[in-house]
Coordinates of C-alpha atoms in Angstrom, one line a residue:
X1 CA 1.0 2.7 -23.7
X2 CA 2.7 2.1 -20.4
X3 CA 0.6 2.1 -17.2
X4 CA 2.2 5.9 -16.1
X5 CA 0.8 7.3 -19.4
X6 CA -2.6 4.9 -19.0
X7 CA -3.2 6.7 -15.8
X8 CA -2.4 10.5 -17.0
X9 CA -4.8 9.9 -19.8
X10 CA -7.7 8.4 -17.7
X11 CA -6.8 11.5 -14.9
X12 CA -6.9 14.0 -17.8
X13 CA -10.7 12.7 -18.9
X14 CA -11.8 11.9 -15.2
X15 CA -10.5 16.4 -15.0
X16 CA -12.5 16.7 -18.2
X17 CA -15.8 14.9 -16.9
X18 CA -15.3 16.8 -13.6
X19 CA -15.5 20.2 -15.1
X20 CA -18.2 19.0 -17.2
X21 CA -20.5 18.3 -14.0
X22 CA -19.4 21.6 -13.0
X23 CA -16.8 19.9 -10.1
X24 CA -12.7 20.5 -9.3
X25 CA -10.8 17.2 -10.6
X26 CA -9.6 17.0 -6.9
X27 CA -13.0 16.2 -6.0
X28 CA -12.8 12.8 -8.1
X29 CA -10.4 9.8 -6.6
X30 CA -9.4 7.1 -9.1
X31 CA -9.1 3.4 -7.5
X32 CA -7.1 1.3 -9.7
X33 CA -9.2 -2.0 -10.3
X34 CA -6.1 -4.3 -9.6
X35 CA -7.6 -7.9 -10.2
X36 CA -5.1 -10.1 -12.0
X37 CA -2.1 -7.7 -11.6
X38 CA 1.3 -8.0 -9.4
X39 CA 2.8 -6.5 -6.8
X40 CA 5.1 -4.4 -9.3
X41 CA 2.4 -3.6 -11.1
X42 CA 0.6 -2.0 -8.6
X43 CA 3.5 -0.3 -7.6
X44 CA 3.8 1.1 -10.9
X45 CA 0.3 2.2 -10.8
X46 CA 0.6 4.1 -7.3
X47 CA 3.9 5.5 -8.9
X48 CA 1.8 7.2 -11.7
X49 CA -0.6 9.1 -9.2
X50 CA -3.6 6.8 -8.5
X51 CA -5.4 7.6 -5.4
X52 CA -6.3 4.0 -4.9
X53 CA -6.0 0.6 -4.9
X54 CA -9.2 -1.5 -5.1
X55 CA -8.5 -5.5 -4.7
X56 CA -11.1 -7.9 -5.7
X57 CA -10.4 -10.8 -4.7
X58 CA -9.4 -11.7 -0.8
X59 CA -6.4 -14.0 -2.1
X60 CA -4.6 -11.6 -3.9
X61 CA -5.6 -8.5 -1.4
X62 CA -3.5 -11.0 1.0
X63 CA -0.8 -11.9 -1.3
X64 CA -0.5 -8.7 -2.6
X65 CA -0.8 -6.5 0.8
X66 CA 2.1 -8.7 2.4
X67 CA 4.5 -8.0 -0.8
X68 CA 3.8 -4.5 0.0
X69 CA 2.6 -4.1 -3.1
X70 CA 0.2 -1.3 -1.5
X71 CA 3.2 1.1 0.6
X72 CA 1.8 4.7 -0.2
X73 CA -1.7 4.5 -1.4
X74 CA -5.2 3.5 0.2
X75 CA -6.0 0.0 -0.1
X76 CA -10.4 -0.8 -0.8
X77 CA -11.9 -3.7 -1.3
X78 CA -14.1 -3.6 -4.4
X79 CA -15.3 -7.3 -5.1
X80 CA -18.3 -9.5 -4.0
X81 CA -17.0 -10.5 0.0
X82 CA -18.1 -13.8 1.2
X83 CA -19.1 -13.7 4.8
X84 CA -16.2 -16.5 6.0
X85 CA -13.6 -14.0 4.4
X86 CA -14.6 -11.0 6.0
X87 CA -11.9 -11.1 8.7
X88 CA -9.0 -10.8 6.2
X89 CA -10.3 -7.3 5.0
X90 CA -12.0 -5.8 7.6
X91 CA -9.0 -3.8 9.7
X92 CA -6.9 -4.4 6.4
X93 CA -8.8 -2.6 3.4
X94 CA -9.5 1.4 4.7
X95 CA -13.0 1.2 3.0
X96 CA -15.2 -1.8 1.8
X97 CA -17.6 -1.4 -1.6
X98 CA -19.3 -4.0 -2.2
X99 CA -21.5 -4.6 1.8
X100 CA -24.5 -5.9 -0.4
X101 CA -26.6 -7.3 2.5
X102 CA -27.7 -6.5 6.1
X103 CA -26.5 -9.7 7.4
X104 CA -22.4 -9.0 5.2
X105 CA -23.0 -5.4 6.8
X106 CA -23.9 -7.6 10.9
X107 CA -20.1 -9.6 9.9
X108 CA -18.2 -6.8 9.7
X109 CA -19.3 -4.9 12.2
X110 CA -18.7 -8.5 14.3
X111 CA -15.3 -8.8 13.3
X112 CA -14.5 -4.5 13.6
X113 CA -15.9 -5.0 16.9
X114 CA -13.4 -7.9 18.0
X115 CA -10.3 -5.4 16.4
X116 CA -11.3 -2.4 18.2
X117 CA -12.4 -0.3 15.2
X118 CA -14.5 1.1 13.2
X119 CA -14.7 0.0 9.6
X120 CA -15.8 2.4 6.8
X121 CA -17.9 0.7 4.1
X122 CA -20.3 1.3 1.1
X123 CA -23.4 -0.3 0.4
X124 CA -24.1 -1.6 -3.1
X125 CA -27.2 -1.1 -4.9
X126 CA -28.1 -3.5 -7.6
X127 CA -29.5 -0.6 -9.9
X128 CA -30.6 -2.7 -13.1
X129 CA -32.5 -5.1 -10.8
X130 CA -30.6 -8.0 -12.0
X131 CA -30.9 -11.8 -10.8
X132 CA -27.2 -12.8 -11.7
X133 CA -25.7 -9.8 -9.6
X134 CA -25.4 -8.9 -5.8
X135 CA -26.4 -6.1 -3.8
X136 CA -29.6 -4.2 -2.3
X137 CA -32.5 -3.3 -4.5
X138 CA -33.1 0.3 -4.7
X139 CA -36.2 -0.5 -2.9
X140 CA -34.9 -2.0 0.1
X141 CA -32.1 0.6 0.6
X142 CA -33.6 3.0 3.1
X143 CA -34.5 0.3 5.4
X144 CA -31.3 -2.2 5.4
X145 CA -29.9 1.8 5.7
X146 CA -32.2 2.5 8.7
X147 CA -31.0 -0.9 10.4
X148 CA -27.0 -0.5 9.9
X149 CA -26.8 2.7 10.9
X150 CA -27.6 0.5 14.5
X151 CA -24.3 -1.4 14.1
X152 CA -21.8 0.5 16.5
X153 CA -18.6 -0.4 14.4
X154 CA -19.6 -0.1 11.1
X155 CA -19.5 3.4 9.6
X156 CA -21.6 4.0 6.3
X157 CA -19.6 6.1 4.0
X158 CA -21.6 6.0 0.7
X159 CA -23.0 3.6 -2.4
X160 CA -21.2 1.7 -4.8
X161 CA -22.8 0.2 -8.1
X162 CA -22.0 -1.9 -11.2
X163 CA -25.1 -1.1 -13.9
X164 CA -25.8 -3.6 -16.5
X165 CA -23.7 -4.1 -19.1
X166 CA -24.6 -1.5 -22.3
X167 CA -23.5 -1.2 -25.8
X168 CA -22.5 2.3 -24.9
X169 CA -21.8 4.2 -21.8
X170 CA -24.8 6.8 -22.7
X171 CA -27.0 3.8 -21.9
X172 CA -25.7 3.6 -18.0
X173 CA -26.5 7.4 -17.5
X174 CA -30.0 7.0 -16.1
X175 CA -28.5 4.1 -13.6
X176 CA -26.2 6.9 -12.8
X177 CA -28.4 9.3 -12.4
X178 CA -30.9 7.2 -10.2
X179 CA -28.1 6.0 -7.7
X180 CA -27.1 10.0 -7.7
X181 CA -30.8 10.4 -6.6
X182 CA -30.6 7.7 -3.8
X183 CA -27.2 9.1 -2.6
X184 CA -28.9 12.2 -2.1
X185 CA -32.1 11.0 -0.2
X186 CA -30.4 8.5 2.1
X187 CA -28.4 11.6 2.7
X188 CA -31.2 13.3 3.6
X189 CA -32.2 10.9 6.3
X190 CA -29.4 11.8 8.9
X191 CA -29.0 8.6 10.0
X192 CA -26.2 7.6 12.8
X193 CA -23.3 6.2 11.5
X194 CA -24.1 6.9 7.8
X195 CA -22.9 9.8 5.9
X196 CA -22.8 10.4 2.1
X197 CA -19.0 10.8 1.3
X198 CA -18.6 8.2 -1.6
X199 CA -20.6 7.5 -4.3
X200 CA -18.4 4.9 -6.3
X201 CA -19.2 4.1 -10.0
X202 CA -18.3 4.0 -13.7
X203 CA -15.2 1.7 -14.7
X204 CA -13.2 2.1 -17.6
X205 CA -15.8 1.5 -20.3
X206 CA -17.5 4.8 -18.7
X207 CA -16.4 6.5 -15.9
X208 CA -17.1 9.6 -17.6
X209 CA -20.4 9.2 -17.7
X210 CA -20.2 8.3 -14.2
X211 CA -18.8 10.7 -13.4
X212 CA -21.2 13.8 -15.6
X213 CA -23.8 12.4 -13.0
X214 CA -22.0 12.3 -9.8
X215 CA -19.8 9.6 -8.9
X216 CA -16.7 10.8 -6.7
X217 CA -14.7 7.3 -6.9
X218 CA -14.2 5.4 -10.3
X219 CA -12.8 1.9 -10.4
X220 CA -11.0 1.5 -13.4
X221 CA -8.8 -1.5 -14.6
X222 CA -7.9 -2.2 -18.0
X223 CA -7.8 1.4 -18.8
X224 CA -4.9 1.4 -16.9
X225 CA -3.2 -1.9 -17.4
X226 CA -4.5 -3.2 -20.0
X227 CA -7.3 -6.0 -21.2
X228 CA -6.6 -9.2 -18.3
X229 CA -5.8 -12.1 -19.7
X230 CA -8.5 -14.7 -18.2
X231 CA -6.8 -17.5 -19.8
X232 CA -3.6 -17.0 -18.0
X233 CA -5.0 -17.3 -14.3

């Protein structure tokens, strides 16, 4: 299948999975995972009717965004940001993921500042708890929320998560479910400079489930172009 009809199928389930969890498909954005693909493959993609682009990597966000391989859609950042690359998104990608510590979170806001702005970001939430991956314990989120919500130009506009890998995508539901729960309770709080617009997860292995439980951004990849090809890059 070509990447137009990769995208109308996965916007015709992410419809389906909407409805399910009794929402409009509008209320659901797809962010095209574009790790490992070109500038005319992106295009292609933002052709189709994505509502995103997410970049992982700051190389190819830079490569890519002066090709502009982007004209015409949102541009995230979706991937694990060292601290010394945060001044090539910040300013550049409209909203960041993947702010997985207080001290990322102090960068941004750092480098916003010097720009003039203020940058939109999610805060990710290591849900399974595991050593090998990034981001906040579900613990410590209300306080690393309490003390960003103190940075004057950083704006918190949701949670992102990546759950463990599963056999099957009914096996991520209760990861779903708990960051649903957080979302709501940090919510809750009414802190400045944090409101609960975003709440990005499921990728193309099961963004429906995701979805069922309350995510309104899915990052999906190779369900639009296709299994990468590691070997090649």
């Amino acid at each position: 299948m070509s990447i137009a009809e990769n995208v109308l199928w996965v916007k015709k389930n992410i419809a389906l999975a909407a409805e399910r969890s009794g929402r409009a498909p509008s209320e659901v954005l797809l962010c095209a995972a574009t790790k490992m693909n070109d500038a005319d493959r992106v295009r292609e993609a933002i052709a189709a009717g994505v509502d995103i682009c997410g970049e992982n990597r700051v190389q190819e966000l830079c490569e890519k965004n002066a090709a502009g391989a982007y004209e015409g859609c949102p541009l995230h950042f979706i991937g694990h940001l060292q601290k010394n690359k945060v001044k090539f998104v910040v300013g550049t990608a409209a909203l960041i993921h993947s702010v997985d510590s207080v001290e990322l979170a102090e960068k941004i806001d750092a480098a916003a500042k010097k720009l003039g702005i203020r940058q939109d970001i999610l805060l990710e939430v290591n849900i399974g708890n595991e050593e090998a991956k990034s981001g906040f314990a579900p613990g410590e989120l209300l306080c690393a929320a309490e003390k960003i919500s103190h940075f004057s130009s950083v704006q918190v506009r949701g949670l992102m998560a990546i759950p463990p890998i599963c056999a099957s995508p009914e096996e991520n539901r209760p990861y779903f479910a708990q960051m649903k729960q957080l979302f709501i309770d940090i919510g809750a709080k009414k802190y400045d400079n944090i409101h609960m617009d975003f709440l990005s997860m499921g990728m193309s292995a099961d963004y429906e489930t995701a979805i069922e439980e309350g995510a309104n951004i899915v990052r999906v990849g190779t369900g639009i172009f296709g299994a990468r090809d590691y070997g090649t890059k």
